[in-house]
Short mmCIF file of C-alpha atoms in Angstrom, two decimals:
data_model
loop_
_atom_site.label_atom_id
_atom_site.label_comp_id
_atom_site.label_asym_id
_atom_site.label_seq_id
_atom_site.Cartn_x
_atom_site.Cartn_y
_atom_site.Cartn_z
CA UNK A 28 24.16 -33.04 -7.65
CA UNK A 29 24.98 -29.60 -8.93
CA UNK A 30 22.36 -28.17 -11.39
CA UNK A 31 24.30 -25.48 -13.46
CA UNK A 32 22.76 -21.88 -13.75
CA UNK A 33 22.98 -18.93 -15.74
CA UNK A 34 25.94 -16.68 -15.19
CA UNK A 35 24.26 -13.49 -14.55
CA UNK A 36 20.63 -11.99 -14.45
CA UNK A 37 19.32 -8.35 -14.17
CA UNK A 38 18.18 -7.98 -10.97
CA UNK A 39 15.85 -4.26 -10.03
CA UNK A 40 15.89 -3.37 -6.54
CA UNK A 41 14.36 -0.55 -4.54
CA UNK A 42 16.58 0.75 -1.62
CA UNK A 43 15.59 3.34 1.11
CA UNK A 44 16.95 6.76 0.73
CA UNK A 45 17.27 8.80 3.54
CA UNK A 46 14.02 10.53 5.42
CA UNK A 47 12.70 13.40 3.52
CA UNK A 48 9.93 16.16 3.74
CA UNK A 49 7.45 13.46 2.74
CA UNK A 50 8.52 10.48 4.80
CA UNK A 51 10.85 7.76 3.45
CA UNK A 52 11.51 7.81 0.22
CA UNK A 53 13.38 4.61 -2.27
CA UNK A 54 14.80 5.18 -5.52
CA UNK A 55 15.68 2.43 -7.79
CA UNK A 56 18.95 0.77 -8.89
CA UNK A 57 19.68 -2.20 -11.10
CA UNK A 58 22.61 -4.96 -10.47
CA UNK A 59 23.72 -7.78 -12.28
CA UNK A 60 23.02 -10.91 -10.09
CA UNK A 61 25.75 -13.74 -10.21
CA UNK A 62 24.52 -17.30 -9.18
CA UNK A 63 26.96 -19.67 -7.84
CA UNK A 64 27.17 -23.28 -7.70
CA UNK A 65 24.89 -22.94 -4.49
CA UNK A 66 22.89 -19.87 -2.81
CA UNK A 67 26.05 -19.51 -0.31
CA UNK A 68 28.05 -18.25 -3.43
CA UNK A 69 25.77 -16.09 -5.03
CA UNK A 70 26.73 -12.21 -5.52
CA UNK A 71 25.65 -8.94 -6.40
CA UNK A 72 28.10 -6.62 -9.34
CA UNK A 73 27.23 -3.46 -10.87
CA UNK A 74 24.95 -1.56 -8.31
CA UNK A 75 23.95 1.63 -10.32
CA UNK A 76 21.32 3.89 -10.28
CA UNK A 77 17.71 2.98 -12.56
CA UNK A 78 16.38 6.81 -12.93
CA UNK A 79 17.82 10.35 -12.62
CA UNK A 80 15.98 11.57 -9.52
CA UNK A 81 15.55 11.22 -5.83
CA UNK A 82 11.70 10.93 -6.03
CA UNK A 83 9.77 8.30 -4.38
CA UNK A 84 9.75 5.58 -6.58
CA UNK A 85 8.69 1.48 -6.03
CA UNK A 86 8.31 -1.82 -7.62
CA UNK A 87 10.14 -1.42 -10.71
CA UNK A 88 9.19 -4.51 -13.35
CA UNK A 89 11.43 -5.33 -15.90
CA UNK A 90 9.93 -4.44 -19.47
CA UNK A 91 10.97 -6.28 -22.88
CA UNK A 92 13.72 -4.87 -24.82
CA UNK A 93 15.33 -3.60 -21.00
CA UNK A 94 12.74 -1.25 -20.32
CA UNK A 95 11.19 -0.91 -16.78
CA UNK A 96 8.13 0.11 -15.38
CA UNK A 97 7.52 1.81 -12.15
CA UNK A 98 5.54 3.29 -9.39
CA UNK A 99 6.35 6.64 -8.58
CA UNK A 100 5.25 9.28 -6.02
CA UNK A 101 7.03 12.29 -7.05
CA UNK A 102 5.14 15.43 -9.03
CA UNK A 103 2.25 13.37 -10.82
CA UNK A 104 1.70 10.17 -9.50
CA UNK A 105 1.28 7.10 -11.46
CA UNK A 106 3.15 4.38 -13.53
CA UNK A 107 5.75 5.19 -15.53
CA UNK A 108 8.57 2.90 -18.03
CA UNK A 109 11.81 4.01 -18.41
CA UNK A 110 13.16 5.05 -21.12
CA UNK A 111 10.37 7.25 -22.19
CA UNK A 112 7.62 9.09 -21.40
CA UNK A 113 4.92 7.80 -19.31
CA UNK A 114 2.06 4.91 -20.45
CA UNK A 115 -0.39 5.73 -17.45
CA UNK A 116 -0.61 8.77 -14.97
CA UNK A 117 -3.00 7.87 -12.30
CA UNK A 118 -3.17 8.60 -8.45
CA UNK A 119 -3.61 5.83 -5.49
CA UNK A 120 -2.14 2.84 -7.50
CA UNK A 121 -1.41 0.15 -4.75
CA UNK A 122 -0.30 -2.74 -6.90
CA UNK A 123 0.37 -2.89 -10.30
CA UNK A 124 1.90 -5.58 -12.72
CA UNK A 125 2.72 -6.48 -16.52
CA UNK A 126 2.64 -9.56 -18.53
CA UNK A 127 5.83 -11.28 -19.68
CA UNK A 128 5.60 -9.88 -23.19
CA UNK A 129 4.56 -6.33 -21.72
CA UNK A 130 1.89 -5.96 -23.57
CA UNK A 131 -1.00 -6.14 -21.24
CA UNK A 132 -0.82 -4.41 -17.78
CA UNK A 133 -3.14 -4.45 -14.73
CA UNK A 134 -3.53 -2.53 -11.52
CA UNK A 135 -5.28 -2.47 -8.34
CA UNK A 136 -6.90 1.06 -7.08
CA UNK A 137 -8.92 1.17 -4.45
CA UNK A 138 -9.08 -2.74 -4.07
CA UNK A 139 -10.59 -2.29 -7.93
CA UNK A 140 -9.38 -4.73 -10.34
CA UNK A 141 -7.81 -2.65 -13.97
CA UNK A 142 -6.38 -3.65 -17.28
CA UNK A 143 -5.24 -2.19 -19.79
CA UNK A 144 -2.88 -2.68 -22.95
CA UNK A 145 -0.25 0.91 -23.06
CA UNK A 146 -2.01 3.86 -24.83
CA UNK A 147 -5.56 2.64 -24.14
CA UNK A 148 -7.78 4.10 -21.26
CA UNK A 149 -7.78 1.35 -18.15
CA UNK A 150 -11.21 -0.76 -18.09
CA UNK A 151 -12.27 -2.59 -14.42
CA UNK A 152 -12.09 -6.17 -14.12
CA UNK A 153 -15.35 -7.22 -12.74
CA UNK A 154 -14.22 -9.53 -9.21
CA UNK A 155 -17.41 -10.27 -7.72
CA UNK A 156 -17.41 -10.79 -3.59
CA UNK A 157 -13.53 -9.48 -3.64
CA UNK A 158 -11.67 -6.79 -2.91
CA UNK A 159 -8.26 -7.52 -4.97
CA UNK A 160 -5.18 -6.90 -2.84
CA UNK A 161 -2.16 -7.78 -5.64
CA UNK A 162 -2.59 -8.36 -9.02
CA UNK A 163 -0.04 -10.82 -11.04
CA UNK A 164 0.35 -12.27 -14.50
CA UNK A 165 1.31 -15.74 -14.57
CA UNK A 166 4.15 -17.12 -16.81
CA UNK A 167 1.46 -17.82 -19.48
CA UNK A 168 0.20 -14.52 -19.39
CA UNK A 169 -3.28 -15.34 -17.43
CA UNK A 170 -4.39 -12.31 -14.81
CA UNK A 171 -4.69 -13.45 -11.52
CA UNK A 172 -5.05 -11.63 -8.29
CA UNK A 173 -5.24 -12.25 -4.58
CA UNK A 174 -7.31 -11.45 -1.55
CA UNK A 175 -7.56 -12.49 2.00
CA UNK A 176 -9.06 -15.10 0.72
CA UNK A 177 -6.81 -16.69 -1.50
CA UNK A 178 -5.68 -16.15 -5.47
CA UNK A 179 -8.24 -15.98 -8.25
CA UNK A 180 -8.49 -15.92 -12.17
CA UNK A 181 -9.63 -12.83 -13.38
CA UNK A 182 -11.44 -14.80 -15.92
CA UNK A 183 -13.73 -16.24 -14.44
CA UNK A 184 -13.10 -16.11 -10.92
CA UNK A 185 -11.64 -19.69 -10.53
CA UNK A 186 -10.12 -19.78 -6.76
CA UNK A 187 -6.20 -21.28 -7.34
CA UNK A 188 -5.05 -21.35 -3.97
CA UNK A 189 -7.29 -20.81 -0.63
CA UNK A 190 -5.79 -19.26 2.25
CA UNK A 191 -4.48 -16.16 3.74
CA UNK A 192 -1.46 -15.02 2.92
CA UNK A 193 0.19 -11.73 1.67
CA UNK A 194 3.53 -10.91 -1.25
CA UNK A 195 3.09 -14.08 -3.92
CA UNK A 196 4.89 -14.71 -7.05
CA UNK A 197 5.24 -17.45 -9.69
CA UNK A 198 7.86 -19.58 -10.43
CA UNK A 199 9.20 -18.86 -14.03
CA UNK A 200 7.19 -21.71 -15.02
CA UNK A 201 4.19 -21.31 -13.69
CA UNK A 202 4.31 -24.53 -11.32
CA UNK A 203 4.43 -22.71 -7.97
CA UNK A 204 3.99 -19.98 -6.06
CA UNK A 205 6.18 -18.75 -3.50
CA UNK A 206 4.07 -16.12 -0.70
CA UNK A 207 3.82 -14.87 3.21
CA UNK A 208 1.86 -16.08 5.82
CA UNK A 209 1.73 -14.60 9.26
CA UNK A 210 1.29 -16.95 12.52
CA UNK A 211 1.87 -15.75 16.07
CA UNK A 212 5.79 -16.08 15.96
CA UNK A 213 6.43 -13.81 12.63
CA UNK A 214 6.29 -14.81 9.26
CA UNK A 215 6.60 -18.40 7.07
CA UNK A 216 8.12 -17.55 3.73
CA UNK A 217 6.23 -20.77 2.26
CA UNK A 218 6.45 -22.68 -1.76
CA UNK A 219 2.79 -24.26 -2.96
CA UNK A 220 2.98 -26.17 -6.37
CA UNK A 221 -0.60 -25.10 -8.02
CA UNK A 222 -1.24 -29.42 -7.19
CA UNK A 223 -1.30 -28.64 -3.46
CA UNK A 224 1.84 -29.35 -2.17
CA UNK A 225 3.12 -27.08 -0.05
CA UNK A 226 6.09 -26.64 2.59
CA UNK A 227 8.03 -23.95 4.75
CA UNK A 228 10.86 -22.86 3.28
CA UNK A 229 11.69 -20.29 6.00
CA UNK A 230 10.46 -18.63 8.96
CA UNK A 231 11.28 -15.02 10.40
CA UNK A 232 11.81 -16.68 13.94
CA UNK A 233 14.78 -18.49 13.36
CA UNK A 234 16.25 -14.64 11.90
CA UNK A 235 15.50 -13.11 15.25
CA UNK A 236 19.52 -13.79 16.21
CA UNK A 237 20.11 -11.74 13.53
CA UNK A 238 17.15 -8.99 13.47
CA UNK A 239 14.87 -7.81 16.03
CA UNK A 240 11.31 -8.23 14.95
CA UNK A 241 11.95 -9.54 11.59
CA UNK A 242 9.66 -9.34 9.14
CA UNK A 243 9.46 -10.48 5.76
CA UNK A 244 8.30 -8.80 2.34
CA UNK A 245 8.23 -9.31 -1.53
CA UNK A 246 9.59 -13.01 -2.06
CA UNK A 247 10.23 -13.72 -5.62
CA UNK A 248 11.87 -16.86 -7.50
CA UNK A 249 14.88 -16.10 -9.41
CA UNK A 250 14.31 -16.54 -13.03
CA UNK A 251 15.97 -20.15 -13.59
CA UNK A 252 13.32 -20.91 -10.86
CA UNK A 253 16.13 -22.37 -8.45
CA UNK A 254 16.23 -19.85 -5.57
CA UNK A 255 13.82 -17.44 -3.95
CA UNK A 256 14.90 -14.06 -3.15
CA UNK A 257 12.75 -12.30 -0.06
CA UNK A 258 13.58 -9.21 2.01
CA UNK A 259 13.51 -9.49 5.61
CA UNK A 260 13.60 -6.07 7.85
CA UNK A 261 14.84 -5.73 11.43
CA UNK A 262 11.60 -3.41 12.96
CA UNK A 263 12.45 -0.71 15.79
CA UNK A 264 10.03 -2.32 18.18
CA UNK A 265 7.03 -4.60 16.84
CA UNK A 266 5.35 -1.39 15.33
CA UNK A 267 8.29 0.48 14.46
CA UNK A 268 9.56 1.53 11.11
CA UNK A 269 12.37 -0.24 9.61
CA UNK A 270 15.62 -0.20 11.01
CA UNK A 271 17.68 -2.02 8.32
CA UNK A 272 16.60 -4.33 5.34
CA UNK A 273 18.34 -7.18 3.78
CA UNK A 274 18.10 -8.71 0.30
CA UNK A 275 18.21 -12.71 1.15
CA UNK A 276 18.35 -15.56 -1.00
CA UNK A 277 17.62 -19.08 -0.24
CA UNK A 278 17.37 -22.31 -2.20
CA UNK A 279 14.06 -22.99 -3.87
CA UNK A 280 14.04 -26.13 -2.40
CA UNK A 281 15.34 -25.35 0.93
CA UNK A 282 19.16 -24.61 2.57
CA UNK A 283 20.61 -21.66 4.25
CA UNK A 284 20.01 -18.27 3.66
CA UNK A 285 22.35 -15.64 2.72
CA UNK A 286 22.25 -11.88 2.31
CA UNK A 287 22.81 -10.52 -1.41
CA UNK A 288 22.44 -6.89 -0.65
CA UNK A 289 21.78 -4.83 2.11
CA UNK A 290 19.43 -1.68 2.63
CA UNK A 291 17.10 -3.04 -0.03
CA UNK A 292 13.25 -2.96 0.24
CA UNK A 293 12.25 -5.16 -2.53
CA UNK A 294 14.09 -7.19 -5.44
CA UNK A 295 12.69 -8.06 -9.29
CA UNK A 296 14.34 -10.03 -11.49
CA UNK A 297 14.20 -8.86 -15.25
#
C-alpha cells in the first residue's frame, strides 16, 4: 500500500564549513525536501544559504510565519531568529528549543533547565535530582527534557520514558519518539510509542561498509511523521573528528536507508 505524502517540506540543515581560526565552523542552509512514493525516491532541491555570514552557527528551528531561530557562536553568543534582530543574547547555551506556535522557548545552560516567552528575561525550571541534557516541546506544546536517565515533564517531573539514550524527537503527533542509544557495536537509531513499544529501526554497524566508525546524531521524523531523517558521520579513527557526514532518511516504520544530502551535520524540518 502506498500512503501519499506531501510534495515538498522546508527542510534547515547545518553543514560543515571548512576549518577556521576557531575550529570547525557550520553555517546554515535551507532546501526544499521532495518525498517520493517511498524513502528510495526522496530528494533534496533548492540548497541555498539561511544567513549572510560564515560564523559558527547550529540547530536552526523553524519559526512561524518562516522565521528561524538559531544558535550562534560568532561576536555575541546566544540565540538569535532570522529575520530580525535577536530575542535572547546569552553565552554557554547547549540546547535550546521552541514550541510549535513559537511562542514559548526553553534552554539548557549549564545542565539548568530555562523558559522563557521572547522579550521576557529567562526564569529556571526547577528539575529536582536532574541535570537536563536536551530540552523539547512536544507537539502539544508540553516542556519536556531528558537526562541520562530518561525524559521528564517539566511540570511536574513525570518520568515518560526510562533509559539512556542521547538526540530524541517527537513524531508530529506526539505518539513517539525517535532517539540514540549506544551499545558496544555503535549506535541503535531506535522508535518508542509513549505506550512502550519500542523497536530498532537502524543500527550504525550494518553502515560500517559504507563509513568507518559510524556514528549517528540528531534523528528527527519528517513532518507527515512517515520517515526519520538521522545523520550518520564516518569518524577518522574511533576518537577522531569527522571525516564526512551524511543526511539519511529511512522509513518510519523500517526499509532501507538512503542519503538525502551529503556534508550535513544536522537536519530540521520546518
Amino acid at each position: 500500500m502506498i500512503t501519499k505524502v506531501r510534495s515538498s517540506f522546508r527542510l534547515l540543515l547545518e553543514k560543515p564549513q571548512p576549518d577556521g581560526p576557531c575550529g570547525h565552523p557550520a553555517d546554515l542552509y535551507e532546501a526544499d525536501y521532495r518525498p517520493g512514493e517511498e524513502p528510495a525516491l526522496d530528494s533534496l532541491a533548492n540548497l541555498r544559504p539561511l544567513v549572510d555570514t560564515s560564523a559558527d552557527e547550529s540547530h536552526p528551528v523553524g519559526l512561524p510565519e518562516g522565521e528561524t531561530a538559531y544558535h550562534s557562536l560568532h561576536g555575541r553568543p546566544g540565540l538569535y531568529r532570522t529575520p530580525g534582530l535577536p530575542v535572547l543574547l546569552k553565552p554557554r547555551i547547549d540546547r535550546f528549543a521552541v514550541s510549535a506556535d513559537g511562542q514559548d522557548w526553553a534552554f539548557v545552560s549549564d545542565r539548568k533547565l530555562y523558559r522563557f516567552r521572547p522579550g521576557t528575561t529567562p526564569r529556571k525550571v526547577s528539575t529536582p535530582g536532574h541535570e537536563p541534557a536536551e530540552v523539547a516541546f512536544s507537539p502539544d506544546g508540553e516542556l519536556v527534557y531528558a537526562d541520562p536517565g530518561g525524559i521528564y515533564r517539566a511540570e511536574g517531573g513525570e518520568q515518560l520514558v526510562a533509559g539512556a539514550f542521547r538526540d530524541f524527537a517527537f513524531s508530529p503527533d506526539g505518539a513517539r519518539i525517535v532517539y540514540l542509544k549506544g551499545d558496544e557495536l555503535g549506535d541503535q537509531l531506535r522508535v518508542r510509542s509513549l505506550t512502550g513499544e519500542d523497536f530498532l529501526l537502524m543500527h550504525s554497524a550494518r553502515e560500517r561498509g559504507v563509513y568507518e566508525y559510524p556514528l549517528y546524531a540528531h534523528p528527527t521524523f519528517s513532518p507527515d511523521g512517515s520517515r526519520v531523517l538521522y545523520c550518520v558521520s564516518s569518524m577518522d579513527g574511533p576518537w577522531g573528528p569527522a571525516a564526512q557526514s551524511d543526511l539519511r532518511v529511512i522509513g518510519a516504520s523500517g526499509g532501507v536507508p538512503k542519503v538525502l544530502c551529503d556534508d550535513v551535520l544536522l537536519a530540521n524540518p520546518a
